[in-house]
Tab-separated table of C-alpha atoms in Angstrom:
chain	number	residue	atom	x	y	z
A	48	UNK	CA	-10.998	13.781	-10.674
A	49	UNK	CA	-7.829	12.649	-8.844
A	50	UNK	CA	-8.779	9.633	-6.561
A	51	UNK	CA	-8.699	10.644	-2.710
A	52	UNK	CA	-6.491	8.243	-0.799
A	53	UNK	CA	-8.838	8.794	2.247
A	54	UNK	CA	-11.423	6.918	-0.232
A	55	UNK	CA	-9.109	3.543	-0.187
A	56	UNK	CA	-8.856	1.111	2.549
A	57	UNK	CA	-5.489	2.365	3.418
A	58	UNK	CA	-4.181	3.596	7.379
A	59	UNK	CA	-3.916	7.204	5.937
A	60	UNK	CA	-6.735	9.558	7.983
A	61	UNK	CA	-3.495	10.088	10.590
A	62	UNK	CA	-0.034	8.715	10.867
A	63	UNK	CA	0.524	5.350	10.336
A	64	UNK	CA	0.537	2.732	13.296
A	65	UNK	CA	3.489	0.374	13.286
A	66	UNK	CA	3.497	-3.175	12.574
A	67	UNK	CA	2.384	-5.525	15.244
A	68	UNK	CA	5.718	-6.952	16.643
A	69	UNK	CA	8.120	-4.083	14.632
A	70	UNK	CA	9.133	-1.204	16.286
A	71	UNK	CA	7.902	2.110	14.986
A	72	UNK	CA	11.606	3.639	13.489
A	73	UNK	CA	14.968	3.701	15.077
A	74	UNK	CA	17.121	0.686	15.680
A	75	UNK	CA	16.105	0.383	19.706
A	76	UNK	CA	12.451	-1.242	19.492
A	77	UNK	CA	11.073	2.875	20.225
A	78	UNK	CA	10.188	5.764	18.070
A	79	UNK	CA	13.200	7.948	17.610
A	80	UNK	CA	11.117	11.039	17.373
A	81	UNK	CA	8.969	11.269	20.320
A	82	UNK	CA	5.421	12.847	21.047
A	83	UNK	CA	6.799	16.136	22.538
A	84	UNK	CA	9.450	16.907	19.321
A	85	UNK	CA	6.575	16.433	17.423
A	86	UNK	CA	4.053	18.741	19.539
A	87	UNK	CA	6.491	21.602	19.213
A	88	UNK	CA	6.878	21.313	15.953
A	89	UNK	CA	3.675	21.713	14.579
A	90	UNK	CA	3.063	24.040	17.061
A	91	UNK	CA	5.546	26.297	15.666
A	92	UNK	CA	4.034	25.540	12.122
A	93	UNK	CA	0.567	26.327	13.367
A	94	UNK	CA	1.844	29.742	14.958
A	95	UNK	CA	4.006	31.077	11.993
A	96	UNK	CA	2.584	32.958	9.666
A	97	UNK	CA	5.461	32.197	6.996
A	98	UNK	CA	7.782	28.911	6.656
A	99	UNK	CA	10.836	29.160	5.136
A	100	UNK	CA	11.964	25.523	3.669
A	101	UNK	CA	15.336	24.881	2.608
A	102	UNK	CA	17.056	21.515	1.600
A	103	UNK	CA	20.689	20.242	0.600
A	104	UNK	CA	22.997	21.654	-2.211
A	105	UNK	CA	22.534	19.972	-5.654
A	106	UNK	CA	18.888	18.367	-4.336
A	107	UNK	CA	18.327	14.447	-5.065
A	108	UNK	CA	14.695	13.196	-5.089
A	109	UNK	CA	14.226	12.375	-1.537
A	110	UNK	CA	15.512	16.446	-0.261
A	111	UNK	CA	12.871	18.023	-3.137
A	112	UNK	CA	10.545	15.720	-3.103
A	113	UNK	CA	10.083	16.422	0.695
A	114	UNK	CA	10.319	20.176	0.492
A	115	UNK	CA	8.178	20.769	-2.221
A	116	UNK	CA	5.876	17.930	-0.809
A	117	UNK	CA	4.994	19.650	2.895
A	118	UNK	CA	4.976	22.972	1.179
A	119	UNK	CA	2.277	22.276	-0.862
A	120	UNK	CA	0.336	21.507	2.353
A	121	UNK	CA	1.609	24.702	3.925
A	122	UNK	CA	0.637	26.611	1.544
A	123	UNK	CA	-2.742	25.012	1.428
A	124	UNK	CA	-2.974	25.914	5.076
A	125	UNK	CA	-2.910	29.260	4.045
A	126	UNK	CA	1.026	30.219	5.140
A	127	UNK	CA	3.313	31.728	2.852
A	128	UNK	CA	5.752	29.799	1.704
A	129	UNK	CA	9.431	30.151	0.310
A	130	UNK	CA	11.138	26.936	-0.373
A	131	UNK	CA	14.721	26.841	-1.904
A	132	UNK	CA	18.641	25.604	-2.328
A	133	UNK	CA	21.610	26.844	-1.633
A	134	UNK	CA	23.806	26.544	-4.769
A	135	UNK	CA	25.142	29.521	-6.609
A	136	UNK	CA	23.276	28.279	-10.059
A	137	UNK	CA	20.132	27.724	-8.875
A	138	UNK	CA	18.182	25.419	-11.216
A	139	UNK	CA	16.135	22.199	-10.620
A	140	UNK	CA	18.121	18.627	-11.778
A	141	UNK	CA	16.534	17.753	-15.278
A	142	UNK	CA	15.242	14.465	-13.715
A	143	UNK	CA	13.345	16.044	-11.248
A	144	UNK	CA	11.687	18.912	-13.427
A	145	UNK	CA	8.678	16.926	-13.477
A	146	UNK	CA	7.991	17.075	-9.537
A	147	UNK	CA	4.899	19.178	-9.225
A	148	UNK	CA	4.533	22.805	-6.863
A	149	UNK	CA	7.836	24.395	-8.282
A	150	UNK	CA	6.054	27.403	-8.350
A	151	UNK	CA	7.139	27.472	-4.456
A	152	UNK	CA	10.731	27.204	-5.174
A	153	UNK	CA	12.620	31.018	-4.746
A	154	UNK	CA	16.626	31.575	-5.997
A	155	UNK	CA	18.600	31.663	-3.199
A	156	UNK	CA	18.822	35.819	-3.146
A	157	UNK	CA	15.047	35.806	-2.950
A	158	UNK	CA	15.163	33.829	0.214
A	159	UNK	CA	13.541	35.367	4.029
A	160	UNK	CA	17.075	36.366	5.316
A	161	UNK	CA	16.352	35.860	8.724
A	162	UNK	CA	13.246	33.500	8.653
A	163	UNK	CA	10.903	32.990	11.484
A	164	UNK	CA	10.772	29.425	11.040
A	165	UNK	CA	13.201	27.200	8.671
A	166	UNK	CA	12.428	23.609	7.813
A	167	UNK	CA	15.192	21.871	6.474
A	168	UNK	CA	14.625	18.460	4.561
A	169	UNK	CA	17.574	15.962	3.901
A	170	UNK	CA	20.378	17.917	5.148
A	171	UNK	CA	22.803	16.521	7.835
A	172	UNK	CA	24.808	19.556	8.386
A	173	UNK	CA	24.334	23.129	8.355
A	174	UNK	CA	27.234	23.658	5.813
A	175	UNK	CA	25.266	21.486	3.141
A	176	UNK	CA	22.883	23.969	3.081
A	177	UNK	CA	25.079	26.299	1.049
A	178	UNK	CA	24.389	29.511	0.095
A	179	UNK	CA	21.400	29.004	3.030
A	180	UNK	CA	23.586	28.182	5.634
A	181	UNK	CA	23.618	32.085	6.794
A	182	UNK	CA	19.561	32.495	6.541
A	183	UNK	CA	19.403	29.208	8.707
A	184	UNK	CA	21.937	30.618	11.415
A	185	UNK	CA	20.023	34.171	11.747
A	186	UNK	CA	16.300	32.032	11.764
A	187	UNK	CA	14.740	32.057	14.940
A	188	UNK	CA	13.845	28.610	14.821
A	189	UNK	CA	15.181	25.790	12.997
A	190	UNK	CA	13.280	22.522	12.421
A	191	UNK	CA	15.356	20.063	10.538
A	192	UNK	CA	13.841	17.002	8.870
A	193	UNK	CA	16.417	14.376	8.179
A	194	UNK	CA	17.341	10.353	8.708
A	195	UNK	CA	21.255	10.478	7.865
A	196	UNK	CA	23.034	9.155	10.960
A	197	UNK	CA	25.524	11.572	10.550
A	198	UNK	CA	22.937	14.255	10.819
A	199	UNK	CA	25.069	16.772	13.672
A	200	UNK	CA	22.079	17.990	15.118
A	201	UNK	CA	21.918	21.535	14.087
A	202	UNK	CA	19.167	22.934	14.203
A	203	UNK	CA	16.665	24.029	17.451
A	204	UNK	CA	14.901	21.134	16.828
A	205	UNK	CA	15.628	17.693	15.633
A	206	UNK	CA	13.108	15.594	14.017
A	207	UNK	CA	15.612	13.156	12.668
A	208	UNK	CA	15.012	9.626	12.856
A	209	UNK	CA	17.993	7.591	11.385
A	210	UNK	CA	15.664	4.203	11.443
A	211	UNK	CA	13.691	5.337	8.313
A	212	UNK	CA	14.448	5.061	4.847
A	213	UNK	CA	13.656	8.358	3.551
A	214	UNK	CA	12.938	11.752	4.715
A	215	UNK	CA	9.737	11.511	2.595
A	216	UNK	CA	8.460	9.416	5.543
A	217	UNK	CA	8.761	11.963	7.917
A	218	UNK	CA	7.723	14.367	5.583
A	219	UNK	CA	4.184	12.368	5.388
A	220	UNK	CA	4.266	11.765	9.042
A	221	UNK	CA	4.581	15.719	9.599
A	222	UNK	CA	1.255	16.091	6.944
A	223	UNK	CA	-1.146	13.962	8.617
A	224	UNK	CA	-0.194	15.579	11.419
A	225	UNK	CA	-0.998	18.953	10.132
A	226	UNK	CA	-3.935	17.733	8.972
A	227	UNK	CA	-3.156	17.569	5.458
A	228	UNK	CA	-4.288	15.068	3.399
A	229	UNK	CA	-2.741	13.404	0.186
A	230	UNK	CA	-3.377	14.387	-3.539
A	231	UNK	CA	-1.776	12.837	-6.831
A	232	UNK	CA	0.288	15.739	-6.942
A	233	UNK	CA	2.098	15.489	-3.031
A	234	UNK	CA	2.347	12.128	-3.456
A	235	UNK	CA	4.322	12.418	-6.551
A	236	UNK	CA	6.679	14.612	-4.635
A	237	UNK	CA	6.857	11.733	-1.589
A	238	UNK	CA	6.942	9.196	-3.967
A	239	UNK	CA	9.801	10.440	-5.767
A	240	UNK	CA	11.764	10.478	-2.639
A	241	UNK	CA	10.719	7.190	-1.093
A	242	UNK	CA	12.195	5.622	-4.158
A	243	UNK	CA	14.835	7.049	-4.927
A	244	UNK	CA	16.565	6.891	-1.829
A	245	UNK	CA	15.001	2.884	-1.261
A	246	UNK	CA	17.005	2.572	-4.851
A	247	UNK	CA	13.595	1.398	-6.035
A	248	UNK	CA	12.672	-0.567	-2.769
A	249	UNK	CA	16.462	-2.666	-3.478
A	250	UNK	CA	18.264	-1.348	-0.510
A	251	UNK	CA	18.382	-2.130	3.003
A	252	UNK	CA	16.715	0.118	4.241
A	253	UNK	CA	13.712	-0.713	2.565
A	254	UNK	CA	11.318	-1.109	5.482
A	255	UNK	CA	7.832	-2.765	5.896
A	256	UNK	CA	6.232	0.698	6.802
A	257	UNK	CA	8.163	2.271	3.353
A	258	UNK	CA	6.333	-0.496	1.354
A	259	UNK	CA	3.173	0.176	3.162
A	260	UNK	CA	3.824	4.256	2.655
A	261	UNK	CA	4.392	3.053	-0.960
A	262	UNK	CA	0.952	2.006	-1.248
A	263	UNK	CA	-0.888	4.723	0.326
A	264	UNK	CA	1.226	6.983	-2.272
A	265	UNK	CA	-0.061	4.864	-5.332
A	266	UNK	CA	-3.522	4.877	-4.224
A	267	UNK	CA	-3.989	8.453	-5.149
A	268	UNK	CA	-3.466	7.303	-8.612
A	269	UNK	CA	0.285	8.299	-9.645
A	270	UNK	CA	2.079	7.000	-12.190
A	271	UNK	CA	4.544	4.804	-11.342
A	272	UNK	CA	6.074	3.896	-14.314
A	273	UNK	CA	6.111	7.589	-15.325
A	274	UNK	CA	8.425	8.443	-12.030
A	275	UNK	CA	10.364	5.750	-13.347
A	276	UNK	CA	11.163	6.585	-16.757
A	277	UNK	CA	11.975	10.382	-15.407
A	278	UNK	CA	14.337	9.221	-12.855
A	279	UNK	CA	16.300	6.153	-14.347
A	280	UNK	CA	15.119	5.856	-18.292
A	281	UNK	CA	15.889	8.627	-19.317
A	282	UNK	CA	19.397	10.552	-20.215
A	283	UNK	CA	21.358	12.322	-23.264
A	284	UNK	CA	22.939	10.283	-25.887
A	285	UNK	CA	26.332	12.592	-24.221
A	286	UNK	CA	25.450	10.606	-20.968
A	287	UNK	CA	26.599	7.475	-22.841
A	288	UNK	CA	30.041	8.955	-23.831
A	289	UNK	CA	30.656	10.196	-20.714
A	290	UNK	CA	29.897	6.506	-19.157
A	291	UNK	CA	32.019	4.905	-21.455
A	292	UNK	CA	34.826	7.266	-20.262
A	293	UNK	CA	34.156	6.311	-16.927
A	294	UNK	CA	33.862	2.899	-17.368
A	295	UNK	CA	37.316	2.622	-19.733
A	296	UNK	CA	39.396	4.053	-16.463
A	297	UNK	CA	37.459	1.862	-13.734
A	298	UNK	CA	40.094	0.549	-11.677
A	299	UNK	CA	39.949	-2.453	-9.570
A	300	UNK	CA	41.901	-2.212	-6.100
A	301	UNK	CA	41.458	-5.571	-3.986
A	302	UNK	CA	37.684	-4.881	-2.943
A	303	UNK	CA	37.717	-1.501	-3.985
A	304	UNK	CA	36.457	-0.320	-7.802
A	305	UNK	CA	36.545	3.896	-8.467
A	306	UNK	CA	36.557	6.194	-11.290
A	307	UNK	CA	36.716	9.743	-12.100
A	308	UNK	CA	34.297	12.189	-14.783
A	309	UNK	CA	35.943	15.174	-15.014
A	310	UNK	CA	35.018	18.783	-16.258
A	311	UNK	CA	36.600	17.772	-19.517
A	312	UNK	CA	34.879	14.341	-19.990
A	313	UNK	CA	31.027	16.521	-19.538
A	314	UNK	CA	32.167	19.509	-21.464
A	315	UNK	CA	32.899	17.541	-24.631
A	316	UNK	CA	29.117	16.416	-24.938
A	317	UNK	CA	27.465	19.572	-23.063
A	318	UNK	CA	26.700	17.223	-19.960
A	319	UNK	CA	25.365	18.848	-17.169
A	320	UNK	CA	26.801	17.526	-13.541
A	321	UNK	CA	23.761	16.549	-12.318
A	322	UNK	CA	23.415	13.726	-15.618
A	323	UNK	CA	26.411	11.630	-14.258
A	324	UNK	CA	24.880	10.521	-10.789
A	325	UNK	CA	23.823	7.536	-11.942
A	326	UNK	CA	27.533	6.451	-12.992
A	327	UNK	CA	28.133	5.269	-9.336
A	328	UNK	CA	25.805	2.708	-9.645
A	329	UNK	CA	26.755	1.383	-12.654
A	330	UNK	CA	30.427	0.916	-11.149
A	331	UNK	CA	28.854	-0.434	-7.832
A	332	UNK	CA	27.927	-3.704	-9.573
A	333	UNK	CA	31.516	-5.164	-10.033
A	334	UNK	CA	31.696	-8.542	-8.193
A	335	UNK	CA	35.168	-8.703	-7.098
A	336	UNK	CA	34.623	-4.720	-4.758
A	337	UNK	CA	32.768	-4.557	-1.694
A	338	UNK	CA	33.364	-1.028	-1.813
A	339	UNK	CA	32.337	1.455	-5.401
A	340	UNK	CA	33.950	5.430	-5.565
A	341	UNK	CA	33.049	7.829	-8.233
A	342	UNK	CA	34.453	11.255	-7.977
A	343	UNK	CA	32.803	14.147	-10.246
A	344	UNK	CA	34.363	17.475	-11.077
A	345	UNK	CA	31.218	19.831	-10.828
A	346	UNK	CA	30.951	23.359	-12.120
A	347	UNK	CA	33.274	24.791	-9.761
A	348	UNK	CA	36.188	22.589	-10.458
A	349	UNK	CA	35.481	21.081	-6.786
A	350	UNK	CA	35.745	16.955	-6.910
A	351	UNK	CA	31.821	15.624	-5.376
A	352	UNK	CA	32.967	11.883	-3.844
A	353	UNK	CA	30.111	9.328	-4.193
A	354	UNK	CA	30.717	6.213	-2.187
A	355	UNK	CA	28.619	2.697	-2.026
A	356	UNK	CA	29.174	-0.379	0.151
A	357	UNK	CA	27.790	-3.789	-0.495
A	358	UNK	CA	27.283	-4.036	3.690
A	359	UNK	CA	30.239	-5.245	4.907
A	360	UNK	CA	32.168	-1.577	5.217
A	361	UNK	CA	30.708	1.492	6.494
A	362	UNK	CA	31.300	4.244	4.167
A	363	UNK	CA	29.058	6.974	5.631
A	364	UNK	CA	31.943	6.443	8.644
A	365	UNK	CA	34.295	7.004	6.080
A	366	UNK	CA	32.910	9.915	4.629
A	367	UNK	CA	32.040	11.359	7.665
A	368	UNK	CA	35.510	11.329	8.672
A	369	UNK	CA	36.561	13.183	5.443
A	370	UNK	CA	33.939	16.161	6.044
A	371	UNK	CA	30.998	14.412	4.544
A	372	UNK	CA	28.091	12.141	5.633
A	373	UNK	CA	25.562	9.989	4.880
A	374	UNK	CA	24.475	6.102	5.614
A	375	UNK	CA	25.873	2.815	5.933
A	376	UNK	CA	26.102	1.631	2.408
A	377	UNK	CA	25.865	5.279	0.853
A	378	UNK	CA	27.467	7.948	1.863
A	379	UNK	CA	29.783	11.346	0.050
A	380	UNK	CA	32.099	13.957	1.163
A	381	UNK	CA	33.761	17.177	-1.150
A	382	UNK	CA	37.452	17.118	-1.719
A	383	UNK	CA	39.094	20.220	-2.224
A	384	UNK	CA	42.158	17.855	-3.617
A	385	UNK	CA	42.634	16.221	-7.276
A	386	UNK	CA	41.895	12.506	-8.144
A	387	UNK	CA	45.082	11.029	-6.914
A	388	UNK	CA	45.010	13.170	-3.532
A	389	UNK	CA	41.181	12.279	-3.307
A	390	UNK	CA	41.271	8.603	-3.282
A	391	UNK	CA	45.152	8.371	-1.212
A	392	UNK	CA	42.801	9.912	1.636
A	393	UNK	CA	40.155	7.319	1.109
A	394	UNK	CA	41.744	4.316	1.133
A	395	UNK	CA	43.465	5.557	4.017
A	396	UNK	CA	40.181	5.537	6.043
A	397	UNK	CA	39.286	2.627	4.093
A	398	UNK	CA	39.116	-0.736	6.514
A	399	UNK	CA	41.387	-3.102	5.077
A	400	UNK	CA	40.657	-6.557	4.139
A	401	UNK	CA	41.158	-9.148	7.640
């Protein structure tokens, strides 16, 4: 039987209380979602009879772990429940096939066209929604579940607290507070995306309350170091090729290190586009750059820009300024130019060295 984390002495029977002395989220010393946001929106959960849930184009952990994570607990509330993404080939990443209550997940045709209620997880604008972004615009109301700074407030109601490190921990604030509880199975799906976007606890965000989180999650008995080996021990002997591509044309600009996998470099080993996301953090761990760039050619021919700062520059700024989003140290944007085009426009954004 799958251990019950309300078994363990663990703070998990509602949400958690903050650390004595910390501040609960945010960067002002005060919740950045307050009592009322969160009122209406489980009052709208409790009052619809189906949830839509929608999250980013070409999902990471943290936007499917979420998703699938309070639809589970939707659904075991006895809604219906149609989760999804907007891109035009809808499939799953390989490292993430293992995430349990796919079953939940509809192609993007198969989606309520004008839901009653959307949840969004992870997605800071309505255009990263995709092919969703029209189902989202006709819903009645739209609840959108994010921490990216850049997040432009688009839905009718923002639970979006910047001061977290993953939307996974608003996703298990929003359970307790359904009155869901955690199983082996949701906390896989929270787990996934407290991790992943933590970069396995190394990044700054990495709060107090997501180690504590951390622990609630493992109590239920998950395997750890079987989310592990999916998400960063694993990949196609192609994957090598390709990184040894990338790595050969690394270039080296002052404080500034960026490379390029193209269409070309994938196609030669059958390498799908979501298999080189891990390149940019190889690349981010030259010495001499404060500042890492990958761009990757996806499907469409359409350059994805992947951007990582050591602290010193803010790159979601950057990125934001080019169409895109994201944090301090991580952020991305799409370019509709080539390589040389691509990076002329970042390093003119790019603060230059005092």
């Amino acid at each position: 039987m799958t251990p019950d984390v309300r078994d363990r002495d663990l703070p998990v029977a509602g949400p958690p209380e903050p650390l004595p002395g910390t501040p609960d989220a945010g960067t002002a010393g005060a919740p950045a979602v307050g009592e009322a946001v969160w009122a209406r929106v489980t009052g709208l959960i409790e009052r619809a009879e189906e949830v839509a849930l929608a999250c980013h184009v070409t999902p990471d952990g943290d936007a499917l772990g979420s998703m699938l994570a309070v639809g589970a607990v939707l659904h075991g509330l006895g809604k219906r429940v149609a989760a999804s993404f907007g891109d035009r080939i809808f499939a799953v990443p390989r490292l993430l096939r293992y995430l349990p209550h796919q079953d939940l997940l509809v192609p993007p045709g198969d989606f309520p066209e004008a839901p009653e209620l959307l949840i969004t997880f992870d997605s800071s604008t309505l255009e990263r929604l995709g092919l969703l972004a029209a189902n989202a615009e006709r819903a009645r109301e739209v609840v959108v579940v994010d921490h990216h700074p850049s997040n432009t407030g688009f839905g009718t109601v923002s639970l979006i607290d910047p001061g977290v490190a993953a939307t996974a921990m608003l996703a298990e604030d929003l359970i307790y507070r359904l009155g869901g509880t955690l199983d082996r199975d949701i906390a896989t799906c929270l787990y996934t995306g407290l991790v992943t976007d933590t970069g396995s606890f190394r990044h700054a965000s990495t709060s107090p309350a997501a180690h504590l989180m951390a622990a609630r999650l493992v109590a239920t008995g998950l395997r750890t170091d079987e989310i592990a080996r999916e998400l960063w021990d694993r990949s196609p002997f192609g994957y090598l090729k390709v990184l040894a591509a990338a790595l050969d044309r690394a270039t080296l600009e002052d404080d500034l290190v960026w490379t390029f996998v193209s269409q070309v470099d994938r196609a030669a080993y059958g390498l799908p586009y979501d298999e080189v996301e891990g390149i940019i953090d190889v690349v981010r761990r030259t010495d001499e750059a404060e500042v890492a760039v990958i761009l990757k050619e996806d499907d469409q021919g359409v350059w994805q820009v992947s951007t990582r700062s050591k602290g010193a520059v803010d790159v979601g700024a950057v990125c934001t300024a080019l169409g895109g989003g994201g944090h301090h140290n991580a952020a991305g944007y799409t370019s509709p130019h080539g390589v040389e085009q691509t990076m002329a426009d970042f390093r003119a954004l790019l603060p230059r060295k005092a």
